[in-house]
Amino acid sequence: MKQIHHLVHGVTREGTSGRTSPVFDPATGTQTGELHLATVDEVDSAVASASAAFQEWKTSSLALRTKLMYNARQLVLDNVDEIARRLTAEHGKVLSDAAGEVARGIENIEFACGVAELLKGSISSNASTGIDVKTVRQPLGVVAGITPFNFPAMVPLWMIPNAIACGNTFVLKPSEKDPSAPMFLAELFQEAGFPPGVLNVVNGDKVAVDRLLTHPDVKAVSFVGSTPIAKYVQETATAHGKRVQALAGAKNHMVVLPDADINMTADAAVSAGFGSAGERCMAISVVAAVGDVADPLVEAIRVRTEKLTIGPGDQADSEMGPLITAEHRDRVASYIDQGEADGAAVVIDGRKNEFDGDGYFLGVTLLDNVTTEMSVYCDEIFGPVLCVVRCETYQEAIDLISDNVWGNGTAIFTRDGGAARQFEEDADAGMVGINVPIPVPVGYHSFGGWKDSLFGDTHMYGPEGIRFFTKAKAITSRWPNPADSSVDLGFPTNQ
Ligand code: NAD
């Protein structure tokens, strides 16, 4: 069985805790790996490696950092298939989806290749006579990243390229459920030529996370995961004097106006609702159907949903893979039980699908006539369950979004430009799509939600990522009058 350890100071460091966590292939239910969970001492040694590396890395030239980032980009590009294979083997998502995840991660490496431009700073000459003021941005030191199971390659790449391009050194704590892809990415960064200690990986659980949140040498924590843990991470790390960005859970609404293109909208709802088995923080989990669009829309979604092929992620015809664990699959199924008991109409029932073998599969479920007090509406299910809430008016749909505790992403489907523009203004969420169901911003814009979808101030990656991983320094300088210079500059002297 594959043993998964840590990567510290550029080499594999074997775990010594004796505590392990199983890694499964969700498509078969078989254990494929054993993850060694870090001790406090092992985390300390990763932070010490990063601290030592910071002393030189912070002064490395922008030219070197850019060159190494280009190397990393090429290596990741050359290995997309292998990274995708690892993602599918431990997460379960279909291979095309896994390759798409890597592509979205590469965008962030490409953004960081422009670090020389991004760190240019600003200068005001002659702010006062003979006085110049400039602002530069400097790295923070050792920064930590703690990442979730659902994007094991992309989310670390939301953080690592910008953090190290800015001159910081990094300690990554990936999800214990699917660690092979992030470990491989870290190896590729070593191969790209980043010096030992610039990027370390500690695998672990709460013990490792808690040490990172409280370690005096960790200056910032970048977290992505569920809302309760995000809140805990933010509270704990800020109490220990760290800068924190903690991206959290979601319940994303897709508003459909009566004039929407039904085919386009139904295609979008199916891919955004059930892609990656609904285990995406930007998945659409609620369709807010306004007015008389509801009946034809539910029918169009039903027809498409019934044609979805569910199977192992490495099979060419699979459009949706299994869920991450057996417990999670059962939890999702229990939400469907509860939704039905609460009076939702089960248009398609994923519980009825039968699958061969012991994989963590569940069919897709479409629930209609969902209301806001039902648990299927209130909770983040994080599975292939799409809820339709029928609204009489646009304003009712807007109120749904505003009243929801989360505000990650939302989208509107309409042919009306004026309505779409109004929605941009009204939507109470950090990322908005207009006829785009999953509006994940490209790498040169930043990603982040509002309300309980983000704890901290700055969004992740893009320009806000650069701000998060650097601190500003303003320098005011005055030089003697050139006329008084000891070097003859050709000025008349003051004498
Ligand atoms: P999770 O919160 O369970 O785990 C995230 C990380 O926190 C993991 O590395 C895990 O080891 C660690 N962790 C878990 N429990 C902990 C504890 N008690 N103390 C300290 N650390 C702990 O999240 P998950 O199940 O891996 O991921 C799914 C969640 O992530 C969903 O809620 C999803 O919406 C969210 N998510 C959000 C975004 C976003 O950008 N907003 C992106 C991806 C995923």
XYZ file of C-alpha atoms and ligand atoms in Angstrom:
539
model
C 0.000 0.000 0.000
C 1.240 3.468 -0.888
C 2.761 5.295 2.113
C 2.383 9.074 2.063
C 4.740 11.127 4.204
C 5.876 14.751 4.306
C 8.074 16.908 2.099
C 10.441 19.005 4.184
C 13.464 20.930 2.940
C 13.167 19.398 -0.490
C 13.163 15.757 0.554
C 10.647 13.181 1.710
C 10.546 13.099 5.496
C 9.050 9.913 6.907
C 6.290 10.398 9.438
C 7.077 9.224 12.957
C 3.789 9.700 14.814
C 2.516 6.178 14.252
C -0.841 7.825 13.579
C -2.156 7.252 10.068
C -5.238 7.998 8.042
C -6.487 5.743 5.229
C -6.724 7.014 1.656
C -9.400 5.344 -0.480
C -10.275 4.995 -4.120
C -13.880 6.235 -3.901
C -14.810 4.399 -7.095
C -14.061 1.002 -5.569
C -14.107 1.639 -1.832
C -10.668 0.053 -1.493
C -7.909 1.551 0.586
C -5.020 2.524 -1.669
C -2.815 4.515 0.652
C -1.834 5.267 4.187
C -1.207 8.858 5.140
C 1.183 9.573 7.996
C -0.221 12.301 10.227
C 2.325 14.864 11.359
C 3.315 15.457 14.953
C 3.842 18.936 16.385
C 7.610 18.359 16.070
C 7.244 17.475 12.413
C 5.269 20.644 11.750
C 7.907 22.598 13.646
C 10.627 21.124 11.496
C 8.759 22.138 8.304
C 8.322 25.673 9.657
C 12.010 25.768 10.649
C 12.973 24.724 7.116
C 10.734 27.443 5.674
C 12.152 30.027 8.120
C 15.714 29.183 7.175
C 14.919 29.265 3.454
C 13.167 32.638 3.806
C 16.418 34.408 4.698
C 17.776 33.957 1.178
C 14.574 33.565 -0.766
C 13.240 36.965 0.302
C 16.182 38.644 -1.431
C 16.210 36.412 -4.518
C 15.956 38.395 -7.723
C 12.645 38.827 -9.475
C 14.357 37.421 -12.541
C 15.124 34.156 -10.721
C 11.650 33.860 -9.232
C 10.098 34.444 -12.646
C 12.339 31.877 -14.293
C 11.534 29.221 -11.681
C 7.818 29.950 -11.953
C 7.987 29.450 -15.719
C 9.798 26.147 -15.071
C 7.038 25.090 -12.679
C 4.379 26.012 -15.229
C 6.042 23.863 -17.868
C 6.435 20.899 -15.526
C 2.811 21.069 -14.419
C 1.696 21.343 -18.049
C 3.852 18.345 -18.978
C 2.266 16.333 -16.162
C -1.402 17.290 -16.451
C -2.413 13.704 -17.218
C -0.552 12.278 -14.236
C -1.946 14.918 -11.857
C -5.447 14.292 -13.208
C -5.005 10.549 -12.785
C -4.064 11.049 -9.130
C -7.034 13.359 -8.591
C -9.460 10.840 -10.040
C -7.910 7.964 -8.096
C -8.387 9.619 -4.699
C -11.145 12.196 -5.189
C -13.267 10.297 -7.705
C -14.054 13.130 -10.137
C -14.050 12.209 -13.824
C -10.747 12.607 -15.670
C -11.913 15.497 -17.868
C -13.014 17.369 -14.760
C -9.685 16.583 -13.077
C -7.758 17.930 -16.081
C -9.971 21.050 -15.958
C -9.052 21.496 -12.300
C -5.356 21.430 -13.172
C -5.913 23.937 -15.984
C -7.579 26.345 -13.562
C -4.631 25.886 -11.208
C -2.124 26.629 -13.969
C -3.807 30.026 -14.481
C -2.487 30.979 -11.073
C 1.056 29.896 -11.904
C 0.826 31.989 -15.060
C -0.366 34.985 -13.057
C 2.576 34.567 -10.681
C 4.975 34.464 -13.663
C 4.179 38.190 -13.880
C 5.468 38.868 -10.374
C 7.999 41.429 -11.586
C 5.152 43.581 -12.854
C 2.946 42.846 -9.849
C 5.547 43.936 -7.288
C 6.545 47.149 -9.029
C 5.361 49.437 -6.262
C 4.845 53.147 -6.724
C 6.852 56.327 -6.363
C 6.102 60.013 -6.014
C 9.104 62.121 -6.941
C 9.383 65.529 -5.285
C 6.513 64.983 -2.896
C 8.088 67.976 -1.243
C 11.129 69.776 -2.623
C 13.926 67.186 -2.771
C 11.765 64.545 -1.078
C 10.640 61.337 -2.759
C 8.098 58.869 -1.385
C 7.876 55.302 -2.612
C 5.816 52.334 -1.559
C 7.149 48.819 -1.948
C 5.624 45.491 -1.002
C 7.696 42.986 0.945
C 7.086 39.321 1.785
C 5.655 38.296 5.150
C 7.884 35.303 5.950
C 6.629 31.760 6.455
C 3.021 31.375 5.332
C 0.789 28.315 5.644
C -1.917 26.910 3.381
C -4.608 24.511 4.586
C -6.714 23.038 1.812
C -9.917 20.990 1.315
C -10.537 17.645 -0.366
C -12.602 18.867 -3.275
C -9.892 20.608 -5.310
C -6.688 18.957 -4.092
C -4.557 20.443 -6.898
C -6.281 23.706 -7.806
C -6.727 25.172 -4.329
C -3.047 24.733 -3.337
C -2.254 26.460 -6.633
C -4.549 29.338 -5.637
C -2.021 29.997 -2.870
C 1.475 28.645 -3.538
C 2.512 30.461 -6.756
C 1.618 33.948 -5.538
C 2.968 33.335 -2.036
C 6.401 32.158 -3.124
C 6.654 34.529 -6.091
C 6.262 37.354 -3.564
C 9.289 36.012 -1.659
C 7.541 34.078 1.111
C 8.213 30.463 1.981
C 5.308 28.055 2.299
C 4.051 25.140 4.377
C 1.105 23.308 2.824
C -1.245 21.077 4.831
C -3.430 19.347 2.228
C -6.635 17.440 2.898
C -5.922 14.035 4.358
C -8.500 12.477 2.008
C -6.655 12.954 -1.298
C -3.033 14.003 -0.692
C -1.241 12.430 -3.694
C -1.878 15.194 -6.227
C -0.667 18.048 -3.957
C 2.401 15.990 -2.958
C 3.223 15.483 -6.618
C 2.741 19.198 -7.329
C 5.192 20.039 -4.549
C 7.703 17.607 -6.067
C 7.305 19.350 -9.421
C 8.053 22.699 -7.773
C 11.253 21.158 -6.341
C 12.157 19.922 -9.795
C 11.517 23.412 -11.160
C 14.446 24.595 -9.051
C 12.826 26.324 -6.078
C 15.379 26.036 -3.262
C 14.778 23.497 -0.483
C 12.460 24.865 2.184
C 10.659 27.347 -0.064
C 7.763 24.883 -0.345
C 7.156 22.208 2.299
C 4.235 19.823 2.741
C 3.096 18.397 6.049
C 0.310 15.858 5.929
C -1.864 15.754 8.946
C -5.069 16.440 10.760
C -6.159 18.836 13.505
C -2.841 18.392 15.341
C -0.921 19.780 12.359
C -3.477 22.506 11.649
C -3.502 23.703 15.251
C 0.281 23.904 15.334
C 0.348 25.977 12.152
C -2.357 28.301 13.527
C -0.381 28.966 16.693
C 3.264 28.693 15.590
C 5.013 32.012 16.280
C 7.002 31.871 13.021
C 3.960 31.435 10.761
C 2.974 34.922 9.669
C -0.145 34.214 7.607
C -2.657 31.439 7.051
C -4.553 30.877 3.852
C -7.408 28.423 4.368
C -10.130 26.895 2.195
C -12.699 24.488 3.636
C -16.018 24.244 5.445
C -17.588 27.159 7.291
C -17.162 25.901 10.888
C -13.474 25.121 10.355
C -12.880 28.372 8.442
C -14.329 30.315 11.347
C -12.194 28.368 13.811
C -9.072 28.889 11.705
C -9.678 32.597 11.427
C -10.403 33.081 15.120
C -7.458 30.969 16.287
C -4.855 32.293 13.871
C -5.817 35.951 14.284
C -5.706 35.492 18.064
C -2.099 34.413 17.476
C -1.307 37.545 15.529
C -1.494 36.150 12.020
C -2.956 37.516 8.847
C -5.784 35.174 7.763
C -7.960 34.566 4.738
C -10.378 31.676 5.270
C -12.683 30.747 2.417
C -15.658 28.700 3.500
C -18.849 26.880 2.528
C -21.582 27.906 0.162
C -25.127 27.508 -1.085
C -25.184 29.031 -4.542
C -28.412 30.163 -6.163
C -29.108 30.294 -9.868
C -31.935 32.699 -10.639
C -33.873 31.883 -13.798
C -36.140 34.576 -15.239
C -39.143 33.702 -17.397
C -37.407 34.889 -20.589
C -34.342 32.628 -20.144
C -33.235 30.279 -22.897
C -34.526 27.009 -21.419
C -32.069 24.690 -23.173
C -29.022 26.755 -22.292
C -30.251 27.185 -18.709
C -31.044 23.517 -18.182
C -27.641 22.473 -19.560
C -25.993 24.924 -17.185
C -28.040 23.778 -14.180
C -27.165 20.130 -14.787
C -23.433 20.706 -15.237
C -23.190 23.202 -12.371
C -25.397 21.158 -10.050
C -24.035 17.679 -10.631
C -20.510 18.205 -12.010
C -17.928 16.699 -9.682
C -20.892 15.106 -7.847
C -21.884 18.522 -6.507
C -18.721 18.636 -4.404
C -17.757 22.129 -5.510
C -17.945 25.294 -3.450
C -19.265 27.016 -6.573
C -21.771 24.273 -7.431
C -25.304 25.443 -8.052
C -27.431 23.907 -5.334
C -30.573 26.032 -5.615
C -32.437 26.991 -8.773
C -34.685 29.967 -8.020
C -37.244 29.647 -10.810
C -39.155 32.890 -11.299
C -42.772 32.822 -12.521
C -43.931 30.415 -15.178
C -40.430 29.278 -16.162
C -40.507 26.654 -13.388
C -42.516 23.884 -15.105
C -40.635 23.820 -18.436
C -37.310 24.287 -16.653
C -37.822 21.416 -14.207
C -38.853 19.220 -17.124
C -35.777 20.217 -19.174
C -33.480 19.518 -16.214
C -35.213 16.190 -15.579
C -34.734 15.009 -19.164
C -31.041 15.875 -19.135
C -30.406 14.504 -15.664
C -31.824 11.114 -16.521
C -29.278 10.765 -19.312
C -26.238 11.359 -17.092
C -23.799 8.458 -16.979
C -22.513 7.835 -13.479
C -19.475 5.626 -13.039
C -15.788 5.444 -12.159
C -14.009 8.675 -13.009
C -11.406 6.924 -15.158
C -14.001 5.440 -17.521
C -14.329 7.425 -20.711
C -18.144 7.580 -20.719
C -18.545 8.608 -17.056
C -19.961 12.099 -16.573
C -20.122 11.947 -12.786
C -18.046 9.910 -10.346
C -18.552 8.786 -6.756
C -18.637 10.897 -3.612
C -15.552 11.280 -1.460
C -16.398 8.799 1.337
C -19.097 6.296 2.266
C -20.072 8.481 5.263
C -20.496 11.518 3.070
C -22.606 9.583 0.548
C -24.862 8.371 3.356
C -25.125 11.875 4.777
C -26.186 13.249 1.382
C -28.761 10.452 1.032
C -30.150 11.276 4.473
C -30.725 14.879 3.347
C -32.862 13.541 0.500
C -34.858 11.461 3.025
C -35.390 14.564 5.116
C -36.294 16.741 2.127
C -38.926 14.250 1.059
C -40.289 14.019 4.603
C -40.454 17.830 4.718
C -42.640 17.894 1.601
C -40.231 18.495 -1.299
C -41.260 16.792 -4.551
C -38.662 14.189 -5.528
C -38.561 14.555 -9.311
C -35.485 12.356 -9.694
C -34.400 10.147 -6.830
C -30.685 9.377 -6.702
C -31.211 6.913 -3.889
C -32.795 4.498 -6.342
C -29.740 4.090 -8.573
C -27.975 0.792 -8.197
C -24.244 0.442 -8.663
C -21.942 -2.564 -8.838
C -19.152 -2.858 -6.289
C -18.376 -0.946 -3.124
C -17.713 2.528 -4.563
C -19.263 5.572 -2.905
C -21.761 6.233 -5.675
C -25.085 7.982 -5.377
C -27.416 8.925 -8.197
C -28.396 12.519 -8.844
C -31.473 14.003 -7.201
C -33.756 16.792 -8.335
C -36.075 18.223 -5.678
C -38.883 20.599 -6.607
C -41.084 22.839 -4.434
C -38.323 23.235 -1.879
C -38.958 25.887 0.765
C -36.534 27.887 2.845
C -37.179 26.154 6.166
C -36.239 22.697 4.837
C -32.791 21.344 5.789
C -32.099 20.599 2.100
C -32.300 24.356 1.605
C -30.656 25.558 4.812
C -27.588 23.305 4.904
C -24.671 22.884 2.545
C -25.252 19.316 1.298
C -22.141 19.184 -0.914
C -23.500 16.393 -3.081
C -25.506 15.776 -6.279
C -28.767 17.270 -5.046
C -30.354 20.173 -6.904
C -33.207 22.030 -5.212
C -35.769 24.101 -7.078
C -37.385 26.948 -5.145
C -40.299 28.525 -6.997
C -40.462 32.327 -6.746
C -43.239 34.561 -7.953
C -41.056 37.572 -8.603
C -37.461 38.612 -9.292
C -37.436 40.377 -5.923
C -38.373 37.150 -4.144
C -35.341 35.474 -5.722
C -33.094 38.375 -4.717
C -34.402 38.152 -1.157
C -33.570 34.432 -1.064
C -29.950 35.216 -1.885
C -29.777 38.111 0.571
C -31.335 36.120 3.407
C -29.004 33.167 2.919
C -26.097 32.943 5.361
C -23.666 32.205 2.546
C -22.669 34.476 -0.297
C -20.075 32.690 -2.392
C -21.420 32.753 -5.950
C -24.718 33.299 -7.707
C -25.925 33.494 -11.291
C -28.835 34.781 -13.308
C -30.177 33.347 -16.546
C -32.074 35.796 -18.717
C -32.076 37.390 -22.170
C -32.816 40.810 -20.668
C -29.723 43.033 -20.374
C -31.438 45.467 -18.024
C -32.473 42.679 -15.651
C -28.977 41.210 -15.759
C -27.431 44.576 -14.979
C -29.811 45.060 -12.075
C -28.833 41.613 -10.789
C -25.141 42.563 -10.816
C -26.091 45.373 -8.464
C -28.526 43.444 -6.260
C -26.788 40.082 -5.826
C -25.546 39.686 -2.253
C -22.586 37.450 -3.112
C -18.898 37.806 -3.916
C -18.996 36.279 -7.415
C -21.791 36.773 -9.928
C -22.517 35.048 -13.229
C -24.646 36.371 -16.058
C -25.735 33.309 -18.037
C -22.612 31.686 -16.545
C -23.520 29.198 -13.810
C -20.117 28.876 -12.095
C -18.503 32.309 -12.219
C -15.073 31.354 -10.888
C -12.925 34.364 -11.802
C -9.857 33.851 -14.003
C -6.452 33.897 -12.308
C -5.953 37.647 -12.821
C -9.133 38.533 -10.921
C -9.539 37.400 -7.327
C -11.829 34.717 -5.901
C -13.891 35.083 -2.779
C -17.357 35.064 -1.335
C -19.188 37.206 1.179
C -20.930 36.536 4.493
C -20.255 33.033 5.887
C -18.367 32.085 2.728
C -15.297 34.099 3.721
C -13.677 34.941 7.026
C -11.003 37.601 6.722
C -10.782 40.513 4.342
C -8.868 39.657 1.240
C -10.092 37.371 -1.482
C -7.814 34.673 -2.804
C -5.357 34.702 -5.740
C -5.078 37.420 -8.389
C -4.356 40.978 -7.212
C -5.814 40.356 -3.746
C -3.565 37.307 -3.385
C -0.538 39.515 -3.959
C -1.800 41.968 -1.349
C -2.444 39.172 1.128
C 1.050 37.725 0.802
C 2.905 41.042 1.058
C 3.082 43.977 3.432
C 3.444 47.535 2.244
C 6.369 49.713 3.208
C 6.372 53.447 2.468
C 9.810 55.038 2.229
C 10.317 58.790 2.383
C 13.772 60.019 1.368
C 15.567 63.318 1.204
C 19.018 63.900 -0.318
C 21.249 66.936 0.078
C 20.906 69.663 -2.484
C 22.995 68.600 -5.536
C 24.686 71.950 -5.324
C 26.232 70.750 -2.020
C 27.397 67.420 -3.432
C 31.019 66.442 -2.939
C 30.992 65.295 -6.559
C 31.041 68.075 -9.101
C 27.667 67.728 -10.836
C 28.122 70.947 -12.736
C 25.825 72.955 -10.458
C 26.839 76.368 -9.214
C 27.999 75.892 -5.604
C 26.182 77.437 -2.677
C 29.324 79.269 -1.510
P -12.963 20.747 5.909
O -13.257 22.035 6.554
O -13.455 19.501 6.557
O -11.369 20.553 5.764
C -10.547 21.570 5.243
C -9.167 21.458 5.874
O -9.298 21.676 7.287
C -8.521 20.105 5.689
O -7.151 20.274 5.398
C -8.728 19.424 7.027
O -7.690 18.531 7.344
C -8.758 20.579 8.002
N -9.625 20.315 9.161
C -10.774 19.589 9.166
N -11.300 19.571 10.399
C -10.477 20.285 11.197
C -10.495 20.625 12.585
N -11.467 20.228 13.395
N -9.504 21.398 13.057
C -8.509 21.812 12.255
N -8.445 21.511 10.936
C -9.420 20.755 10.409
O -13.470 20.851 4.395
P -13.548 19.702 3.309
O -14.631 18.751 3.657
O -12.201 19.168 3.035
O -13.966 20.558 2.029
C -15.302 20.860 1.695
C -15.709 22.218 2.190
O -14.820 23.208 1.661
C -17.082 22.626 1.721
O -17.747 23.265 2.779
C -16.807 23.608 0.584
O -17.832 24.540 0.348
C -15.581 24.268 1.086
N -14.844 24.880 0.004
C -14.890 26.234 -0.111
C -14.228 26.851 -1.143
C -14.279 28.335 -1.287
O -13.499 28.849 -2.076
N -15.129 29.056 -0.597
C -13.509 26.100 -2.074
C -13.461 24.712 -1.911
C -14.130 24.107 -0.867
